[in-house]
């Protein structure tokens, strides 16, 4: 990107969503996986860019590449993929690795056929106090998904309840299996959603439906979620992950630089007034003309050939 375009891009194109971290539901148990203060210094949280090197193998997730798509599978099958500290640490690490990989253009996050992410034992957070939650920033470091520049796709089968629903909503796109269910049942345990459930759900399905789900803990089927706008598409259970990977491949075929700009502009609509959002969009649109990929894309169109983007 030319220096003038780079300066304009960094100065004006800095709007991104922030998401809190997930709280999970399993039968009668909500897992708000305890967030440890990841200190790089005294009390400072570790950012995605300073994640530790990826281990040779993970304990709670499976991370692999499918073509140009990074795939992260939550892998606590017996616990219905409860989002414990270790799992979230590994998820953060895997996301960081895919962010740095120049060959990866999109990331799919999925679980098992039984559960995208349900919950673990409530004893994990049962004895927490306000002081400990506030001082440790409980759930505050689970922003790694919403801060990822590359597009993220949730491929949801089974339960996506409490934190599982919140994790799915942190992703840019949700594909659901036909037997998936979504919900925020925290109210039945004497707490409220703490990882974005009250904020993202209303933006997806509107105030009335979001209020009903949060105040009653009732679930929403995959078909209802698609109708309400929470989910993009619904597929048979055995196809949803493959369809999500296909979508990731389609996205990855475009300029990664421009895809990141487009993602930032769309996310800005959730954060800004219409006028400010239009200003952000215009700035990012103008910034495209400082890239080599804009020249290549338009030249290829005129010459009636496929564009060869270089992410510059």
Coordinates of C-alpha atoms in Angstrom, one line a residue:
X1 CA 0.0 0.0 0.0
X2 CA 1.4 3.4 -0.9
X3 CA 2.5 5.6 2.1
X4 CA -0.3 8.1 1.7
X5 CA -2.9 5.4 1.5
X6 CA -1.4 3.7 4.5
X7 CA -1.5 6.8 6.6
X8 CA -5.1 7.4 5.6
X9 CA -6.0 3.9 6.4
X10 CA -4.4 3.8 9.8
X11 CA -5.7 7.2 10.8
X12 CA -9.4 6.8 9.8
X13 CA -10.2 3.2 9.4
X14 CA -10.0 2.0 13.0
X15 CA -13.4 0.8 14.0
X16 CA -13.8 -2.7 15.3
X17 CA -16.2 -4.6 17.4
X18 CA -15.4 -5.6 20.9
X19 CA -16.9 -8.7 22.4
X20 CA -17.0 -10.0 25.9
X21 CA -16.2 -13.6 26.6
X22 CA -18.6 -16.5 26.7
X23 CA -20.6 -18.1 29.4
X24 CA -21.7 -21.6 28.8
X25 CA -24.8 -23.8 29.5
X26 CA -24.9 -27.5 30.0
X27 CA -28.2 -28.9 31.2
X28 CA -28.4 -27.2 34.6
X29 CA -24.9 -25.8 34.5
X30 CA -23.5 -22.6 33.2
X31 CA -19.9 -22.4 32.4
X32 CA -18.5 -19.0 32.5
X33 CA -15.0 -20.3 32.0
X34 CA -12.8 -18.4 34.5
X35 CA -10.6 -15.8 32.8
X36 CA -7.1 -15.6 34.1
X37 CA -5.3 -12.3 34.1
X38 CA -2.8 -12.9 31.4
X39 CA -0.1 -10.6 32.6
X40 CA 2.7 -9.5 30.4
X41 CA 3.5 -7.0 33.2
X42 CA 1.7 -6.0 36.3
X43 CA -1.9 -6.6 35.7
X44 CA -1.8 -6.0 31.9
X45 CA -3.7 -8.4 29.7
X46 CA -1.9 -10.3 27.0
X47 CA -3.0 -9.2 23.5
X48 CA -3.6 -11.5 20.6
X49 CA -0.3 -10.3 19.0
X50 CA 1.7 -11.5 22.0
X51 CA 0.2 -14.9 22.2
X52 CA 2.6 -17.7 23.1
X53 CA 4.0 -19.9 20.3
X54 CA 1.7 -22.7 19.2
X55 CA 2.3 -25.9 21.0
X56 CA 3.1 -29.1 19.1
X57 CA -0.4 -30.3 19.9
X58 CA -3.4 -29.0 21.7
X59 CA -5.3 -30.6 24.5
X60 CA -8.8 -28.9 24.1
X61 CA -8.9 -28.0 20.4
X62 CA -8.0 -29.4 17.0
X63 CA -6.4 -26.9 14.6
X64 CA -5.7 -27.6 11.0
X65 CA -5.7 -26.0 7.5
X66 CA -8.1 -27.0 4.7
X67 CA -6.7 -25.3 1.7
X68 CA -6.8 -21.5 2.4
X69 CA -9.1 -22.0 5.4
X70 CA -8.0 -22.4 9.0
X71 CA -10.3 -24.8 10.9
X72 CA -10.5 -24.8 14.7
X73 CA -12.6 -27.6 16.3
X74 CA -13.5 -27.3 20.0
X75 CA -12.6 -30.7 21.3
X76 CA -14.0 -31.4 24.8
X77 CA -16.5 -33.9 23.6
X78 CA -17.5 -35.4 27.0
X79 CA -17.9 -31.9 28.5
X80 CA -20.0 -30.7 25.5
X81 CA -17.1 -28.3 24.6
X82 CA -17.2 -26.3 27.8
X83 CA -15.0 -23.2 27.3
X84 CA -12.6 -23.7 30.2
X85 CA -9.5 -21.5 30.6
X86 CA -7.3 -24.0 28.8
X87 CA -9.5 -24.2 25.8
X88 CA -9.8 -20.4 25.5
X89 CA -6.0 -20.1 25.8
X90 CA -5.6 -22.6 23.0
X91 CA -8.2 -20.9 20.9
X92 CA -6.4 -17.6 21.2
X93 CA -3.2 -19.2 20.3
X94 CA -4.6 -21.0 17.2
X95 CA -6.3 -17.8 16.0
X96 CA -3.0 -15.9 16.4
X97 CA -1.3 -18.5 14.3
X98 CA -3.9 -18.3 11.5
X99 CA -3.7 -14.5 11.6
X100 CA 0.0 -14.6 10.9
X101 CA -0.3 -17.3 8.2
X102 CA -0.3 -15.5 4.8
X103 CA -1.9 -18.5 3.1
X104 CA -5.0 -18.5 5.3
X105 CA -7.8 -16.2 4.2
X106 CA -10.6 -17.2 6.6
X107 CA -11.1 -19.2 9.8
X108 CA -13.9 -21.7 10.6
X109 CA -14.7 -22.4 14.3
X110 CA -16.8 -25.5 15.0
X111 CA -17.5 -28.1 17.7
X112 CA -19.1 -31.5 17.6
X113 CA -22.4 -32.8 16.3
X114 CA -23.7 -32.7 19.8
X115 CA -22.6 -29.2 20.8
X116 CA -20.8 -26.2 19.3
X117 CA -20.2 -25.2 22.9
X118 CA -22.4 -25.9 25.8
X119 CA -21.2 -25.8 29.4
X120 CA -19.3 -27.2 32.3
X121 CA -19.9 -27.4 36.0
X122 CA -21.2 -24.2 37.7
X123 CA -18.7 -24.9 40.5
X124 CA -16.1 -23.3 38.3
X125 CA -17.6 -19.9 39.1
X126 CA -19.9 -20.6 42.0
X127 CA -17.7 -19.1 44.7
X128 CA -16.5 -16.0 42.8
X129 CA -17.0 -12.6 44.3
X130 CA -17.6 -9.2 42.7
X131 CA -14.1 -8.2 43.9
X132 CA -12.4 -11.1 42.2
X133 CA -14.4 -10.8 39.0
X134 CA -13.7 -7.0 38.8
X135 CA -10.1 -7.1 39.7
X136 CA -9.2 -10.0 37.4
X137 CA -11.3 -8.7 34.5
X138 CA -13.3 -11.9 34.5
X139 CA -14.2 -12.9 30.8
X140 CA -12.5 -9.7 29.6
X141 CA -9.7 -11.4 27.7
X142 CA -12.0 -13.6 25.6
X143 CA -12.1 -10.9 22.9
X144 CA -9.7 -12.8 20.6
X145 CA -12.4 -13.9 18.2
X146 CA -13.9 -10.4 17.7
X147 CA -10.5 -8.9 17.3
X148 CA -9.4 -11.3 14.5
X149 CA -8.9 -9.4 11.3
X150 CA -9.5 -12.4 9.1
X151 CA -13.2 -13.4 8.6
X152 CA -14.4 -15.9 11.1
X153 CA -17.2 -18.4 10.4
X154 CA -19.0 -20.3 13.1
X155 CA -20.2 -23.8 12.0
X156 CA -22.8 -24.7 14.7
X157 CA -24.2 -28.1 15.4
X158 CA -26.1 -29.0 18.6
X159 CA -26.1 -26.7 21.6
X160 CA -24.9 -23.1 21.3
X161 CA -26.2 -21.9 24.7
X162 CA -24.9 -19.2 27.0
X163 CA -21.3 -18.7 26.1
X164 CA -21.6 -21.0 23.1
X165 CA -24.2 -18.6 21.6
X166 CA -22.0 -15.7 22.5
X167 CA -18.9 -17.2 20.9
X168 CA -20.9 -17.9 17.7
X169 CA -22.1 -14.3 17.7
X170 CA -18.5 -13.1 18.0
X171 CA -17.9 -14.7 14.6
X172 CA -18.6 -12.7 11.4
X173 CA -20.9 -15.4 9.9
X174 CA -22.9 -18.2 11.4
X175 CA -23.9 -21.4 9.5
X176 CA -26.0 -23.8 11.5
X177 CA -26.9 -27.5 11.3
X178 CA -30.6 -28.1 11.2
X179 CA -30.6 -29.5 14.8
X180 CA -28.7 -26.6 16.3
X181 CA -30.2 -24.5 19.1
X182 CA -29.3 -21.1 20.4
X183 CA -30.0 -19.5 23.8
X184 CA -29.0 -17.4 26.7
X185 CA -30.2 -19.3 29.8
X186 CA -28.1 -17.5 32.4
X187 CA -31.2 -16.0 34.0
X188 CA -32.2 -19.4 35.4
X189 CA -28.9 -19.4 37.4
X190 CA -29.3 -16.0 38.9
X191 CA -26.9 -14.2 36.5
X192 CA -27.1 -12.4 33.2
X193 CA -25.1 -13.0 30.0
X194 CA -21.6 -11.7 30.5
X195 CA -19.9 -12.2 27.2
X196 CA -22.0 -10.1 24.8
X197 CA -25.3 -11.9 25.0
X198 CA -27.3 -8.9 25.9
X199 CA -25.5 -6.7 23.3
X200 CA -25.0 -8.8 20.2
X201 CA -28.3 -10.7 20.4
X202 CA -30.4 -7.5 20.2
X203 CA -28.4 -6.4 17.1
X204 CA -29.1 -9.7 15.5
X205 CA -32.7 -10.5 16.3
X206 CA -34.2 -7.2 17.6
X207 CA -35.1 -6.0 21.1
X208 CA -38.3 -8.0 21.6
X209 CA -36.9 -11.4 20.7
X210 CA -33.6 -10.8 22.5
X211 CA -35.5 -9.6 25.6
X212 CA -37.7 -12.7 25.5
X213 CA -34.7 -15.0 25.2
X214 CA -32.6 -13.3 27.9
X215 CA -35.4 -12.9 30.4
X216 CA -36.8 -16.5 30.0
X217 CA -33.8 -18.5 29.0
X218 CA -35.8 -20.0 26.1
X219 CA -34.0 -21.5 23.2
X220 CA -34.2 -20.7 19.5
X221 CA -34.0 -23.4 16.8
X222 CA -31.8 -23.2 13.8
X223 CA -34.7 -22.5 11.6
X224 CA -36.0 -19.7 13.9
X225 CA -32.4 -18.3 14.1
X226 CA -32.2 -18.1 10.3
X227 CA -35.6 -16.4 10.1
X228 CA -34.6 -13.9 12.8
X229 CA -31.3 -13.1 11.1
X230 CA -29.0 -14.6 13.7
X231 CA -27.9 -17.4 11.3
X232 CA -27.0 -16.9 7.6
X233 CA -27.9 -20.4 6.4
X234 CA -29.1 -23.8 7.7
X235 CA -27.7 -27.1 6.4
X236 CA -28.0 -30.8 7.3
X237 CA -25.9 -31.7 10.3
X238 CA -23.3 -33.6 8.2
X239 CA -22.9 -30.7 5.7
X240 CA -22.6 -27.6 7.8
X241 CA -18.8 -27.7 8.4
X242 CA -18.0 -28.5 4.8
X243 CA -20.3 -25.6 3.7
X244 CA -18.6 -23.3 6.1
X245 CA -15.2 -24.3 4.7
X246 CA -16.5 -23.7 1.1
X247 CA -17.6 -20.2 2.2
X248 CA -14.2 -19.6 3.7
X249 CA -12.5 -20.7 0.4
X250 CA -14.7 -18.3 -1.5
X251 CA -13.7 -15.4 0.8
X252 CA -10.1 -16.4 0.7
X253 CA -10.0 -16.2 -3.1
X254 CA -10.2 -12.4 -2.8
X255 CA -7.6 -9.9 -1.6
X256 CA -7.0 -10.5 2.1
X257 CA -6.2 -6.8 2.5
X258 CA -9.5 -5.6 0.9
X259 CA -11.5 -8.3 2.7
X260 CA -10.2 -7.0 6.0
X261 CA -11.3 -3.5 5.0
X262 CA -14.7 -4.7 4.0
X263 CA -15.1 -6.6 7.3
X264 CA -14.1 -3.4 9.2
X265 CA -16.6 -1.3 7.3
X266 CA -19.5 -3.7 7.9
X267 CA -18.6 -4.0 11.6
X268 CA -18.6 -0.2 11.8
X269 CA -22.4 -0.3 11.1
X270 CA -22.9 -1.9 14.6
X271 CA -20.8 0.7 16.4
X272 CA -21.4 4.0 14.6
X273 CA -24.1 6.5 13.7
X274 CA -25.1 6.3 10.0
X275 CA -23.2 9.4 9.2
X276 CA -20.0 8.2 10.9
X277 CA -20.4 4.8 9.3
X278 CA -20.7 6.4 5.9
X279 CA -17.5 8.3 6.6
X280 CA -15.7 5.2 7.6
X281 CA -16.9 3.4 4.5
X282 CA -15.8 6.2 2.2
X283 CA -12.4 6.4 3.8
X284 CA -11.8 2.6 3.4
X285 CA -13.2 2.8 -0.2
X286 CA -10.7 5.5 -1.0
X287 CA -7.9 3.5 0.7
X288 CA -8.5 0.7 -1.7
X289 CA -7.1 2.8 -4.5
X290 CA -3.7 2.9 -2.7
X291 CA -3.4 -0.9 -3.1
X292 CA -2.0 -3.0 -5.9
X293 CA -5.0 -5.3 -5.6
X294 CA -7.4 -2.6 -6.7
X295 CA -5.3 -2.0 -9.8
X296 CA -5.1 -5.8 -10.5
X297 CA -8.8 -6.4 -9.9
X298 CA -10.0 -3.6 -12.2
X299 CA -7.4 -4.4 -14.9
X300 CA -8.5 -8.0 -14.8
X301 CA -12.1 -7.0 -15.2
X302 CA -11.4 -4.8 -18.2
X303 CA -9.2 -7.5 -19.7
X304 CA -11.8 -10.2 -19.1
X305 CA -9.5 -12.5 -17.0
X306 CA -9.4 -13.8 -13.5
X307 CA -7.7 -11.4 -11.0
X308 CA -4.4 -12.5 -9.4
X309 CA -4.5 -10.8 -6.0
X310 CA -1.2 -10.5 -4.1
X311 CA -2.7 -9.0 -0.8
X312 CA -0.8 -5.7 -1.4

